[in-house]
C-alpha positions as a LaTeX table, in Angstrom:
\begin{tabular}{lrrr}
\hline
Residue & $x$ (\AA) & $y$ (\AA) & $z$ (\AA) \\
\hline
Unk1 & 0.00 & 0.00 & 0.00 \\
Unk2 & 2.84 & 2.39 & 0.85 \\
Unk3 & 6.28 & 2.52 & $-0.77$ \\
Unk4 & 9.08 & 1.60 & 1.59 \\
Unk5 & 12.16 & 2.07 & $-0.55$ \\
Unk6 & 11.93 & 5.53 & $-2.09$ \\
Unk7 & 14.32 & 8.29 & $-1.13$ \\
Unk8 & 13.18 & 10.81 & 1.44 \\
Unk9 & 13.31 & 13.56 & $-1.18$ \\
Unk10 & 10.99 & 11.95 & $-3.67$ \\
Unk11 & 8.82 & 9.39 & $-1.91$ \\
Unk12 & 5.03 & 9.80 & $-2.07$ \\
Unk13 & 2.11 & 7.60 & $-1.08$ \\
Unk14 & 1.06 & 5.26 & $-3.84$ \\
Unk15 & $-2.44$ & 5.41 & $-5.21$ \\
Unk16 & $-4.71$ & 3.21 & $-3.11$ \\
Unk17 & $-5.76$ & $-0.07$ & $-4.71$ \\
Unk18 & $-8.63$ & $-2.36$ & $-3.76$ \\
Unk19 & $-8.18$ & $-2.21$ & 0.00 \\
Unk20 & $-9.73$ & $-0.55$ & 3.01 \\
Unk21 & $-6.66$ & 0.15 & 5.11 \\
Unk22 & $-5.80$ & 3.28 & 3.11 \\
Unk23 & $-9.26$ & 4.54 & 4.05 \\
Unk24 & $-8.71$ & 3.54 & 7.68 \\
Unk25 & $-5.70$ & 5.82 & 8.02 \\
Unk26 & $-8.05$ & 8.78 & 7.61 \\
Unk27 & $-10.18$ & 7.81 & 10.62 \\
Unk28 & $-9.53$ & 9.18 & 14.12 \\
Unk29 & $-8.51$ & 6.64 & 16.77 \\
Unk30 & $-11.93$ & 5.24 & 17.63 \\
Unk31 & $-10.68$ & 3.69 & 20.83 \\
Unk32 & $-9.54$ & 7.11 & 22.11 \\
Unk33 & $-12.90$ & 8.84 & 21.71 \\
Unk34 & $-14.31$ & 7.49 & 24.98 \\
Unk35 & $-11.22$ & 8.54 & 26.94 \\
Unk36 & $-11.22$ & 11.92 & 25.19 \\
Unk37 & $-14.86$ & 12.40 & 26.10 \\
Unk38 & $-14.22$ & 11.61 & 29.76 \\
Unk39 & $-11.31$ & 14.06 & 29.83 \\
Unk40 & $-13.74$ & 16.72 & 28.62 \\
Unk41 & $-16.03$ & 15.96 & 31.56 \\
Unk42 & $-13.11$ & 16.26 & 33.98 \\
Unk43 & $-11.14$ & 19.21 & 32.65 \\
Unk44 & $-13.86$ & 21.03 & 30.73 \\
Unk45 & $-14.88$ & 20.57 & 27.09 \\
Unk46 & $-13.53$ & 23.91 & 25.89 \\
Unk47 & $-10.11$ & 23.27 & 27.37 \\
Unk48 & $-9.88$ & 19.79 & 25.88 \\
Unk49 & $-11.15$ & 21.07 & 22.54 \\
Unk50 & $-8.34$ & 23.63 & 22.43 \\
Unk51 & $-5.68$ & 21.11 & 23.48 \\
Unk52 & $-6.88$ & 18.59 & 20.92 \\
Unk53 & $-7.09$ & 21.21 & 18.17 \\
Unk54 & $-3.56$ & 22.47 & 18.90 \\
Unk55 & $-2.17$ & 18.92 & 18.70 \\
Unk56 & $-4.18$ & 18.27 & 15.53 \\
Unk57 & $-2.77$ & 21.41 & 13.87 \\
Unk58 & 0.81 & 20.53 & 14.82 \\
Unk59 & 0.45 & 16.90 & 13.72 \\
Unk60 & $-1.09$ & 18.06 & 10.41 \\
Unk61 & 2.00 & 20.16 & 9.81 \\
Unk62 & 4.16 & 17.14 & 10.64 \\
Unk63 & 2.21 & 15.01 & 8.14 \\
Unk64 & 2.56 & 17.61 & 5.41 \\
Unk65 & 6.30 & 17.97 & 5.99 \\
Unk66 & 7.02 & 14.27 & 6.60 \\
Unk67 & 10.45 & 13.30 & 5.18 \\
Unk68 & 9.66 & 9.58 & 5.02 \\
Unk69 & 6.87 & 7.06 & 5.43 \\
Unk70 & 7.61 & 6.15 & 9.05 \\
Unk71 & 7.54 & 9.78 & 10.12 \\
Unk72 & 4.16 & 10.13 & 8.39 \\
Unk73 & 2.76 & 7.06 & 10.14 \\
Unk74 & 3.71 & 8.39 & 13.57 \\
Unk75 & 2.33 & 11.83 & 12.74 \\
Unk76 & $-0.94$ & 10.25 & 11.57 \\
Unk77 & $-1.25$ & 8.37 & 14.86 \\
Unk78 & $-0.83$ & 11.64 & 16.77 \\
Unk79 & $-3.35$ & 13.26 & 14.44 \\
Unk80 & $-5.85$ & 10.50 & 15.17 \\
Unk81 & $-5.32$ & 10.80 & 18.93 \\
Unk82 & $-5.78$ & 14.56 & 18.83 \\
Unk83 & $-8.97$ & 14.09 & 16.79 \\
Unk84 & $-10.27$ & 11.73 & 19.45 \\
Unk85 & $-9.49$ & 14.36 & 22.05 \\
Unk86 & $-11.36$ & 17.23 & 20.38 \\
Unk87 & $-14.24$ & 15.54 & 18.53 \\
Unk88 & $-16.41$ & 14.63 & 21.58 \\
Unk89 & $-16.21$ & 18.16 & 22.94 \\
Unk90 & $-18.34$ & 19.74 & 20.20 \\
Unk91 & $-21.63$ & 18.11 & 21.19 \\
Unk92 & $-20.70$ & 18.58 & 24.85 \\
Unk93 & $-20.30$ & 22.33 & 24.37 \\
Unk94 & $-23.64$ & 22.48 & 22.57 \\
Unk95 & $-25.32$ & 20.55 & 25.40 \\
Unk96 & $-23.88$ & 22.89 & 28.04 \\
Unk97 & $-24.40$ & 26.22 & 26.34 \\
Unk98 & $-27.78$ & 25.90 & 24.64 \\
Unk99 & $-31.25$ & 24.95 & 25.85 \\
Unk100 & $-34.66$ & 24.40 & 24.27 \\
Unk101 & $-35.10$ & 25.70 & 20.71 \\
Unk102 & $-31.61$ & 27.21 & 20.64 \\
Unk103 & $-30.15$ & 23.77 & 21.30 \\
Unk104 & $-32.12$ & 22.35 & 18.41 \\
Unk105 & $-30.73$ & 25.02 & 16.09 \\
Unk106 & $-27.21$ & 24.35 & 17.36 \\
Unk107 & $-27.59$ & 20.62 & 16.71 \\
Unk108 & $-28.83$ & 21.45 & 13.22 \\
Unk109 & $-25.75$ & 23.58 & 12.56 \\
Unk110 & $-23.53$ & 20.79 & 13.91 \\
Unk111 & $-25.22$ & 18.19 & 11.72 \\
Unk112 & $-24.98$ & 20.45 & 8.69 \\
Unk113 & $-21.26$ & 21.03 & 9.12 \\
Unk114 & $-20.55$ & 17.37 & 9.93 \\
Unk115 & $-22.41$ & 16.14 & 6.87 \\
Unk116 & $-21.03$ & 18.73 & 4.48 \\
Unk117 & $-17.47$ & 18.10 & 5.65 \\
Unk118 & $-17.85$ & 14.40 & 4.91 \\
Unk119 & $-19.45$ & 14.97 & 1.53 \\
Unk120 & $-17.30$ & 17.88 & 0.39 \\
Unk121 & $-14.09$ & 16.26 & 1.58 \\
Unk122 & $-14.11$ & 14.15 & $-1.59$ \\
Unk123 & $-14.15$ & 17.29 & $-3.72$ \\
Unk124 & $-11.79$ & 19.42 & $-1.63$ \\
Unk125 & $-9.16$ & 16.69 & $-1.49$ \\
Unk126 & $-9.37$ & 16.22 & $-5.26$ \\
Unk127 & $-9.10$ & 19.97 & $-5.90$ \\
Unk128 & $-6.04$ & 20.37 & $-3.65$ \\
Unk129 & $-4.21$ & 17.49 & $-5.30$ \\
Unk130 & $-5.19$ & 18.61 & $-8.81$ \\
Unk131 & $-4.05$ & 22.20 & $-8.21$ \\
Unk132 & $-0.68$ & 20.94 & $-6.90$ \\
Unk133 & 0.04 & 24.29 & $-5.23$ \\
Unk134 & 3.80 & 24.97 & $-5.12$ \\
Unk135 & 4.35 & 21.38 & $-6.18$ \\
Unk136 & 3.14 & 20.09 & $-2.80$ \\
Unk137 & 0.86 & 17.42 & $-4.28$ \\
Unk138 & $-0.75$ & 15.26 & $-1.57$ \\
Unk139 & 1.00 & 17.25 & 1.18 \\
Unk140 & $-1.42$ & 20.14 & 0.68 \\
Unk141 & $-4.24$ & 17.92 & 2.03 \\
Unk142 & $-2.52$ & 18.07 & 5.42 \\
Unk143 & $-1.02$ & 21.56 & 5.26 \\
Unk144 & $-4.40$ & 23.18 & 4.60 \\
Unk145 & $-5.32$ & 22.29 & 8.18 \\
Unk146 & $-2.71$ & 24.66 & 9.60 \\
Unk147 & $-4.34$ & 28.07 & 8.83 \\
Unk148 & $-7.79$ & 26.66 & 9.62 \\
Unk149 & $-6.60$ & 25.32 & 12.96 \\
Unk150 & $-4.86$ & 28.57 & 13.89 \\
Unk151 & $-7.96$ & 30.65 & 13.15 \\
Unk152 & $-10.17$ & 28.39 & 15.27 \\
Unk153 & $-7.63$ & 28.42 & 18.10 \\
Unk154 & $-7.83$ & 32.23 & 18.18 \\
Unk155 & $-11.63$ & 32.44 & 17.90 \\
Unk156 & $-12.64$ & 29.67 & 20.33 \\
Unk157 & $-11.64$ & 31.42 & 23.61 \\
Unk158 & $-13.48$ & 34.55 & 22.43 \\
Unk159 & $-16.73$ & 32.85 & 21.49 \\
Unk160 & $-17.03$ & 29.74 & 23.68 \\
Unk161 & $-17.37$ & 30.12 & 27.48 \\
Unk162 & $-15.13$ & 28.24 & 29.88 \\
Unk163 & $-17.38$ & 25.37 & 30.97 \\
Unk164 & $-16.86$ & 23.70 & 34.33 \\
Unk165 & $-18.70$ & 20.43 & 34.56 \\
Unk166 & $-18.08$ & 19.62 & 38.21 \\
Unk167 & $-17.44$ & 15.98 & 37.27 \\
Unk168 & $-14.33$ & 15.69 & 39.41 \\
Unk169 & $-10.63$ & 15.51 & 38.51 \\
Unk170 & $-10.21$ & 11.74 & 38.30 \\
Unk171 & $-9.43$ & 9.74 & 35.18 \\
Unk172 & $-10.07$ & 6.01 & 35.26 \\
Unk173 & $-6.73$ & 4.86 & 33.86 \\
Unk174 & $-7.56$ & 1.16 & 34.21 \\
Unk175 & $-10.83$ & 1.69 & 32.35 \\
Unk176 & $-9.06$ & 3.74 & 29.69 \\
Unk177 & $-6.53$ & 0.94 & 29.15 \\
Unk178 & $-9.24$ & $-1.73$ & 28.95 \\
Unk179 & $-11.30$ & 0.38 & 26.53 \\
Unk180 & $-8.24$ & 1.05 & 24.38 \\
Unk181 & $-7.17$ & $-2.58$ & 24.13 \\
Unk182 & $-10.72$ & $-3.92$ & 23.76 \\
Unk183 & $-11.79$ & $-1.55$ & 21.00 \\
Unk184 & $-8.48$ & $-1.96$ & 19.19 \\
Unk185 & $-9.00$ & $-5.72$ & 19.26 \\
Unk186 & $-12.31$ & $-5.14$ & 17.47 \\
Unk187 & $-11.49$ & $-2.36$ & 15.02 \\
Unk188 & $-8.04$ & $-3.48$ & 13.84 \\
Unk189 & $-9.08$ & $-6.89$ & 12.43 \\
Unk190 & $-12.20$ & $-5.34$ & 10.88 \\
Unk191 & $-10.04$ & $-2.89$ & 8.95 \\
Unk192 & $-7.05$ & $-5.10$ & 8.14 \\
Unk193 & $-8.39$ & $-8.67$ & 8.29 \\
Unk194 & $-10.04$ & $-8.83$ & 4.86 \\
Unk195 & $-7.10$ & $-7.27$ & 3.06 \\
Unk196 & $-4.73$ & $-9.82$ & 4.57 \\
Unk197 & $-7.00$ & $-12.77$ & 3.87 \\
Unk198 & $-8.40$ & $-13.07$ & 7.39 \\
Unk199 & $-5.28$ & $-14.53$ & 9.04 \\
Unk200 & $-5.42$ & $-16.32$ & 12.39 \\
Unk201 & $-4.44$ & $-13.22$ & 14.36 \\
Unk202 & $-7.55$ & $-11.37$ & 13.11 \\
Unk203 & $-9.91$ & $-14.07$ & 14.39 \\
Unk204 & $-8.03$ & $-14.39$ & 17.68 \\
Unk205 & $-8.22$ & $-10.63$ & 18.13 \\
Unk206 & $-12.00$ & $-10.65$ & 17.69 \\
Unk207 & $-12.33$ & $-13.54$ & 20.15 \\
Unk208 & $-10.13$ & $-11.85$ & 22.76 \\
Unk209 & $-12.12$ & $-8.62$ & 22.37 \\
Unk210 & $-15.22$ & $-10.21$ & 23.94 \\
Unk211 & $-13.74$ & $-10.86$ & 27.43 \\
Unk212 & $-11.83$ & $-7.58$ & 27.31 \\
Unk213 & $-15.00$ & $-5.56$ & 26.73 \\
Unk214 & $-16.84$ & $-7.63$ & 29.36 \\
Unk215 & $-14.02$ & $-6.90$ & 31.81 \\
Unk216 & $-14.26$ & $-3.20$ & 30.99 \\
Unk217 & $-18.01$ & $-3.15$ & 31.70 \\
Unk218 & $-17.50$ & $-5.05$ & 34.97 \\
Unk219 & $-14.77$ & $-2.65$ & 36.05 \\
Unk220 & $-16.98$ & 0.35 & 35.28 \\
Unk221 & $-19.83$ & $-1.08$ & 37.36 \\
Unk222 & $-17.62$ & $-1.88$ & 40.35 \\
Unk223 & $-15.97$ & 1.53 & 40.24 \\
Unk224 & $-19.35$ & 3.26 & 40.18 \\
Unk225 & $-20.60$ & 1.07 & 43.07 \\
Unk226 & $-17.61$ & 2.19 & 45.18 \\
Unk227 & $-18.46$ & 5.81 & 44.49 \\
Unk228 & $-15.58$ & 6.26 & 42.06 \\
Unk229 & $-15.49$ & 8.04 & 38.71 \\
Unk230 & $-15.79$ & 5.47 & 35.88 \\
Unk231 & $-14.71$ & 6.27 & 32.36 \\
Unk232 & $-18.34$ & 5.91 & 31.22 \\
Unk233 & $-21.34$ & 6.35 & 33.45 \\
Unk234 & $-23.22$ & 3.18 & 32.54 \\
Unk235 & $-26.34$ & 4.87 & 33.85 \\
Unk236 & $-26.40$ & 6.64 & 30.48 \\
Unk237 & $-27.64$ & 3.42 & 28.93 \\
Unk238 & $-30.64$ & 3.31 & 31.26 \\
Unk239 & $-32.02$ & 6.06 & 29.07 \\
Unk240 & $-33.93$ & 4.46 & 26.21 \\
Unk241 & $-33.33$ & 7.50 & 24.03 \\
Unk242 & $-29.55$ & 7.35 & 24.48 \\
Unk243 & $-29.28$ & 3.59 & 23.97 \\
Unk244 & $-31.51$ & 3.53 & 20.89 \\
Unk245 & $-29.90$ & 6.69 & 19.53 \\
Unk246 & $-26.36$ & 5.30 & 19.84 \\
Unk247 & $-27.43$ & 2.02 & 18.23 \\
Unk248 & $-29.12$ & 3.84 & 15.35 \\
Unk249 & $-26.03$ & 6.05 & 14.91 \\
Unk250 & $-23.83$ & 2.94 & 14.73 \\
Unk251 & $-26.02$ & 1.24 & 12.12 \\
Unk252 & $-26.47$ & 4.43 & 10.08 \\
Unk253 & $-22.73$ & 4.96 & 9.69 \\
Unk254 & $-22.30$ & 1.35 & 8.61 \\
Unk255 & $-23.98$ & 2.46 & 5.39 \\
Unk256 & $-22.23$ & 5.81 & 5.00 \\
Unk257 & $-18.70$ & 4.54 & 5.51 \\
Unk258 & $-19.08$ & 1.63 & 3.13 \\
Unk259 & $-20.95$ & 3.55 & 0.40 \\
Unk260 & $-18.45$ & 6.40 & 0.26 \\
Unk261 & $-15.53$ & 4.00 & $-0.03$ \\
Unk262 & $-17.03$ & 1.66 & $-2.62$ \\
Unk263 & $-18.45$ & 4.42 & $-4.81$ \\
Unk264 & $-15.03$ & 6.08 & $-4.91$ \\
Unk265 & $-13.39$ & 2.78 & $-5.89$ \\
Unk266 & $-16.01$ & 2.16 & $-8.58$ \\
Unk267 & $-15.53$ & 5.62 & $-10.08$ \\
Unk268 & $-11.74$ & 5.81 & $-9.84$ \\
Unk269 & $-10.67$ & 2.20 & $-10.35$ \\
Unk270 & $-13.62$ & 0.83 & $-12.31$ \\
Unk271 & $-14.22$ & 3.82 & $-14.60$ \\
Unk272 & $-10.77$ & 5.39 & $-14.42$ \\
Unk273 & $-11.98$ & 8.79 & $-13.20$ \\
Unk274 & $-9.56$ & 11.19 & $-11.53$ \\
Unk275 & $-10.17$ & 12.01 & $-7.82$ \\
Unk276 & $-11.25$ & 15.55 & $-8.76$ \\
Unk277 & $-13.86$ & 14.39 & $-11.26$ \\
Unk278 & $-15.14$ & 11.79 & $-8.81$ \\
Unk279 & $-15.36$ & 14.47 & $-6.12$ \\
Unk280 & $-17.35$ & 16.74 & $-8.42$ \\
Unk281 & $-19.96$ & 14.01 & $-8.82$ \\
Unk282 & $-20.25$ & 13.86 & $-5.04$ \\
Unk283 & $-21.36$ & 17.50 & $-5.05$ \\
Unk284 & $-24.76$ & 16.25 & $-6.21$ \\
Unk285 & $-25.13$ & 14.49 & $-2.89$ \\
Unk286 & $-23.86$ & 17.61 & $-1.09$ \\
Unk287 & $-26.52$ & 19.71 & $-2.80$ \\
Unk288 & $-29.29$ & 17.40 & $-1.59$ \\
Unk289 & $-27.84$ & 17.37 & 1.92 \\
Unk290 & $-27.51$ & 21.14 & 2.06 \\
Unk291 & $-31.08$ & 21.70 & 0.88 \\
Unk292 & $-32.74$ & 19.27 & 3.30 \\
Unk293 & $-30.73$ & 20.46 & 6.29 \\
Unk294 & $-32.73$ & 23.67 & 6.32 \\
Unk295 & $-35.98$ & 21.74 & 6.20 \\
Unk296 & $-35.16$ & 19.16 & 8.87 \\
Unk297 & $-36.18$ & 21.42 & 11.75 \\
Unk298 & $-39.55$ & 22.27 & 10.22 \\
Unk299 & $-40.31$ & 18.67 & 9.38 \\
Unk300 & $-39.24$ & 17.53 & 12.85 \\
Unk301 & $-41.59$ & 20.09 & 14.41 \\
Unk302 & $-44.49$ & 18.33 & 12.65 \\
Unk303 & $-43.56$ & 14.66 & 12.80 \\
Unk304 & $-41.00$ & 14.50 & 15.61 \\
Unk305 & $-38.41$ & 11.75 & 15.45 \\
Unk306 & $-40.07$ & 10.30 & 12.36 \\
Unk307 & $-38.01$ & 12.82 & 10.41 \\
Unk308 & $-35.06$ & 10.47 & 11.07 \\
Unk309 & $-37.02$ & 7.51 & 9.71 \\
Unk310 & $-38.00$ & 9.54 & 6.65 \\
Unk311 & $-34.40$ & 10.58 & 6.04 \\
Unk312 & $-33.03$ & 7.06 & 6.48 \\
Unk313 & $-35.67$ & 5.72 & 4.10 \\
Unk314 & $-34.66$ & 8.27 & 1.46 \\
Unk315 & $-31.00$ & 7.32 & 1.93 \\
Unk316 & $-31.94$ & 3.69 & 1.22 \\
Unk317 & $-33.92$ & 4.73 & $-1.87$ \\
Unk318 & $-31.04$ & 6.88 & $-3.14$ \\
Unk319 & $-28.44$ & 4.17 & $-2.65$ \\
Unk320 & $-30.69$ & 1.55 & $-4.21$ \\
Unk321 & $-31.38$ & 3.78 & $-7.22$ \\
Unk322 & $-27.66$ & 4.32 & $-7.70$ \\
Unk323 & $-27.00$ & 0.59 & $-7.54$ \\
Unk324 & $-29.65$ & $-0.20$ & $-10.16$ \\
Unk325 & $-28.35$ & 2.51 & $-12.49$ \\
Unk326 & $-24.74$ & 1.32 & $-12.15$ \\
Unk327 & $-25.87$ & $-2.21$ & $-13.01$ \\
Unk328 & $-27.21$ & $-0.83$ & $-16.31$ \\
Unk329 & $-24.38$ & 1.59 & $-17.04$ \\
Unk330 & $-21.46$ & $-0.74$ & $-16.47$ \\
Unk331 & $-18.14$ & 1.07 & $-16.81$ \\
Unk332 & $-18.80$ & 2.82 & $-20.13$ \\
Unk333 & $-22.23$ & 4.48 & $-19.84$ \\
Unk334 & $-22.61$ & 8.15 & $-18.86$ \\
Unk335 & $-22.00$ & 8.36 & $-15.10$ \\
Unk336 & $-24.24$ & 11.42 & $-14.83$ \\
Unk337 & $-27.23$ & 9.09 & $-14.60$ \\
Unk338 & $-26.10$ & 8.21 & $-11.06$ \\
Unk339 & $-26.61$ & 11.82 & $-9.95$ \\
Unk340 & $-30.39$ & 11.55 & $-9.17$ \\
Unk341 & $-29.76$ & 8.68 & $-6.77$ \\
Unk342 & $-26.97$ & 10.65 & $-5.07$ \\
Unk343 & $-29.27$ & 13.68 & $-4.81$ \\
Unk344 & $-32.01$ & 11.65 & $-3.08$ \\
Unk345 & $-29.51$ & 9.99 & $-0.73$ \\
Unk346 & $-27.99$ & 13.37 & 0.15 \\
Unk347 & $-31.43$ & 14.81 & 0.83 \\
Unk348 & $-32.13$ & 11.95 & 3.21 \\
Unk349 & $-28.80$ & 12.44 & 4.98 \\
Unk350 & $-29.71$ & 16.03 & 5.70 \\
Unk351 & $-32.86$ & 14.87 & 7.52 \\
Unk352 & $-30.83$ & 12.49 & 9.70 \\
Unk353 & $-27.65$ & 14.45 & 10.40 \\
Unk354 & $-28.96$ & 16.76 & 13.15 \\
Unk355 & $-32.07$ & 15.04 & 14.59 \\
Unk356 & $-30.37$ & 11.69 & 15.29 \\
Unk357 & $-27.55$ & 12.91 & 17.58 \\
Unk358 & $-29.98$ & 15.39 & 19.13 \\
Unk359 & $-32.37$ & 12.56 & 19.98 \\
Unk360 & $-29.55$ & 10.52 & 21.50 \\
Unk361 & $-28.22$ & 13.43 & 23.61 \\
Unk362 & $-31.60$ & 14.83 & 24.63 \\
Unk363 & $-31.78$ & 13.28 & 28.11 \\
Unk364 & $-28.06$ & 13.33 & 28.95 \\
Unk365 & $-26.97$ & 15.18 & 32.09 \\
Unk366 & $-24.67$ & 18.04 & 30.97 \\
Unk367 & $-21.92$ & 16.93 & 33.37 \\
Unk368 & $-21.68$ & 13.68 & 31.37 \\
Unk369 & $-22.12$ & 15.34 & 27.98 \\
Unk370 & $-18.50$ & 14.84 & 26.85 \\
Unk371 & $-18.51$ & 11.17 & 27.83 \\
Unk372 & $-21.85$ & 10.63 & 26.07 \\
Unk373 & $-20.53$ & 12.42 & 23.00 \\
Unk374 & $-17.45$ & 10.19 & 23.10 \\
Unk375 & $-19.67$ & 7.12 & 23.08 \\
Unk376 & $-21.66$ & 8.55 & 20.18 \\
Unk377 & $-18.50$ & 9.35 & 18.22 \\
Unk378 & $-17.16$ & 5.86 & 18.92 \\
Unk379 & $-20.40$ & 4.41 & 17.58 \\
Unk380 & $-19.95$ & 6.49 & 14.42 \\
Unk381 & $-16.36$ & 5.37 & 13.82 \\
Unk382 & $-17.01$ & 1.77 & 14.84 \\
Unk383 & $-20.07$ & 1.57 & 12.61 \\
Unk384 & $-18.13$ & 2.89 & 9.64 \\
Unk385 & $-15.33$ & 0.37 & 10.24 \\
Unk386 & $-17.74$ & $-2.57$ & 10.57 \\
Unk387 & $-19.72$ & $-1.47$ & 7.52 \\
Unk388 & $-16.58$ & $-1.32$ & 5.37 \\
Unk389 & $-15.53$ & $-4.75$ & 6.62 \\
Unk390 & $-18.89$ & $-6.48$ & 6.04 \\
Unk391 & $-19.70$ & $-4.86$ & 2.71 \\
Unk392 & $-16.08$ & $-5.27$ & 1.63 \\
Unk393 & $-16.50$ & $-9.03$ & 1.84 \\
Unk394 & $-19.20$ & $-8.81$ & $-0.85$ \\
Unk395 & $-17.51$ & $-6.14$ & $-2.96$ \\
Unk396 & $-13.98$ & $-7.49$ & $-3.08$ \\
Unk397 & $-15.18$ & $-11.09$ & $-3.15$ \\
Unk398 & $-17.16$ & $-10.32$ & $-6.30$ \\
Unk399 & $-14.41$ & $-8.19$ & $-7.78$ \\
Unk400 & $-11.90$ & $-11.01$ & $-7.82$ \\
Unk401 & $-8.12$ & $-10.87$ & $-7.83$ \\
Unk402 & $-7.02$ & $-9.53$ & $-10.20$ \\
Unk403 & $-10.28$ & $-7.72$ & $-10.99$ \\
Unk404 & $-11.71$ & $-7.73$ & $-14.47$ \\
Unk405 & $-12.81$ & $-4.28$ & $-15.72$ \\
Unk406 & $-16.43$ & $-5.38$ & $-16.11$ \\
Unk407 & $-16.57$ & $-6.83$ & $-12.57$ \\
Unk408 & $-16.72$ & $-3.42$ & $-10.85$ \\
Unk409 & $-20.39$ & $-2.66$ & $-11.66$ \\
Unk410 & $-21.54$ & $-6.11$ & $-10.50$ \\
Unk411 & $-19.50$ & $-5.84$ & $-7.30$ \\
Unk412 & $-20.93$ & $-2.39$ & $-6.66$ \\
Unk413 & $-24.63$ & $-3.14$ & $-7.12$ \\
Unk414 & $-24.40$ & $-6.40$ & $-5.16$ \\
Unk415 & $-22.80$ & $-4.45$ & $-2.32$ \\
Unk416 & $-25.58$ & $-1.87$ & $-2.51$ \\
Unk417 & $-28.07$ & $-4.66$ & $-1.81$ \\
Unk418 & $-26.36$ & $-5.03$ & 1.57 \\
Unk419 & $-25.81$ & $-1.34$ & 2.21 \\
Unk420 & $-29.49$ & $-0.36$ & 1.82 \\
Unk421 & $-30.39$ & $-2.71$ & 4.68 \\
Unk422 & $-28.60$ & $-0.49$ & 7.21 \\
Unk423 & $-30.71$ & 2.69 & 6.82 \\
Unk424 & $-33.83$ & 0.51 & 6.74 \\
Unk425 & $-32.85$ & $-0.88$ & 10.15 \\
Unk426 & $-32.48$ & 2.71 & 11.35 \\
Unk427 & $-36.08$ & 3.44 & 10.36 \\
Unk428 & $-37.18$ & 0.55 & 12.60 \\
Unk429 & $-34.98$ & 1.65 & 15.52 \\
Unk430 & $-36.41$ & 5.15 & 15.37 \\
Unk431 & $-39.83$ & 3.74 & 16.26 \\
Unk432 & $-38.46$ & 2.90 & 19.72 \\
Unk433 & $-37.15$ & 6.43 & 20.38 \\
Unk434 & $-39.12$ & 8.45 & 22.94 \\
Unk435 & $-40.78$ & 11.47 & 21.43 \\
Unk436 & $-39.04$ & 14.76 & 22.30 \\
Unk437 & $-40.71$ & 16.86 & 24.97 \\
Unk438 & $-42.19$ & 20.11 & 23.63 \\
Unk439 & $-40.10$ & 23.16 & 24.36 \\
Unk440 & $-41.52$ & 25.36 & 27.08 \\
Unk441 & $-40.79$ & 29.02 & 27.40 \\
Unk442 & $-38.47$ & 29.61 & 30.29 \\
Unk443 & $-37.38$ & 25.99 & 30.63 \\
Unk444 & $-33.87$ & 25.79 & 31.93 \\
Unk445 & $-33.78$ & 29.45 & 33.01 \\
Unk446 & $-33.10$ & 28.57 & 36.64 \\
Unk447 & $-30.32$ & 26.20 & 35.68 \\
Unk448 & $-28.85$ & 28.82 & 33.39 \\
Unk449 & $-28.74$ & 31.36 & 36.21 \\
Unk450 & $-26.99$ & 28.91 & 38.54 \\
Unk451 & $-24.44$ & 27.90 & 35.92 \\
Unk452 & $-23.28$ & 31.47 & 35.41 \\
Unk453 & $-20.89$ & 32.21 & 32.60 \\
Unk454 & $-20.57$ & 28.59 & 31.65 \\
Unk455 & $-24.15$ & 28.55 & 30.40 \\
Unk456 & $-24.21$ & 31.80 & 28.45 \\
Unk457 & $-25.14$ & 31.45 & 24.78 \\
Unk458 & $-22.33$ & 31.48 & 22.27 \\
Unk459 & $-22.44$ & 34.55 & 20.08 \\
\hline
\end{tabular}
């Protein structure tokens, strides 16, 4: 996947071929999200957001200036850890600062930015590489993070209040170690096992993960019973809304992660499109997402959580339409015919992006908001990893080795038959979500007054 023998002056990552591990390097360390969330509860979400963002900016610079492959690998690990540190703090800040209708609008803005970043990343990455500014090539994908990170580092202390959660200054190091090892034992074989032909170590890792996770849960319960501070307050899962919401989030991202990867492979490897051209086609999905994001709040006000079911259903329809069209186009027909399916899927994503995390976080105590957000983020990353692994079995199994040019369409539409099942499951899970309580004027005013500056709205 990566060259190991080029000189430090000229080496560059090879173009990814038929595997998922190149995609995995772009994901934050899923096993660190829970620990990062707990650190936000202890030290304050704004502080941890700033620390994580500073490390992410520095590690991005290190990636962009990497003199060799091993330096890049280490820098990417640091980048993933810093992402795990800052990502859970966003929803936590929203949960602390906003109440009632303002919180709903904040969740909508969060969902809009999260969705657009995922969709537009395909295009932005292609544009940066195609422009080849100053001959930087792929390095510009990392270096562009530096000015963005610096601007946010300056603006965050001015616009986000210093939030004190009162959760106590204890970090469950034993729990953090168990969570790290247990989740790694799950995620690593899912990402690398198929590419390496499912060797013995991958199956052993999955088997060992079961007692490790069970030991983690047992440790958390005992620590809570002694009055300690567990890494995750398991009481969160007594809330039906949180448990169902996290499960739905996990299943939903099984479809997103796998579809994005396989569609990119079909376009670039199967049809020979450049990354920029493939990214431009993704803008169709972005347009649908952007348009529906502004309607999600109005629709939710009328039908409640069923807006999530509606959105997930449209995602399934859009993916399915794309799969059917690809089966007819093959690798030579005009790819523009796929655009309507992408538009419908993007429209559905916009109806899910904000309401689903909002439904999951609705009943969470603000002092546990960072931990809950860490669990939600872990569900997102874990779902994407599992989706790629499961759907990859169908896709790459059909593709063959070496793949024939005409095998890409068949592999893609057979994989779509699996992918569409995930959003359909989400529509069923949504039926078990409790309906959101109607906003009442003045709700939360007393709590806001007691919280002081930590609960003032962000301007």
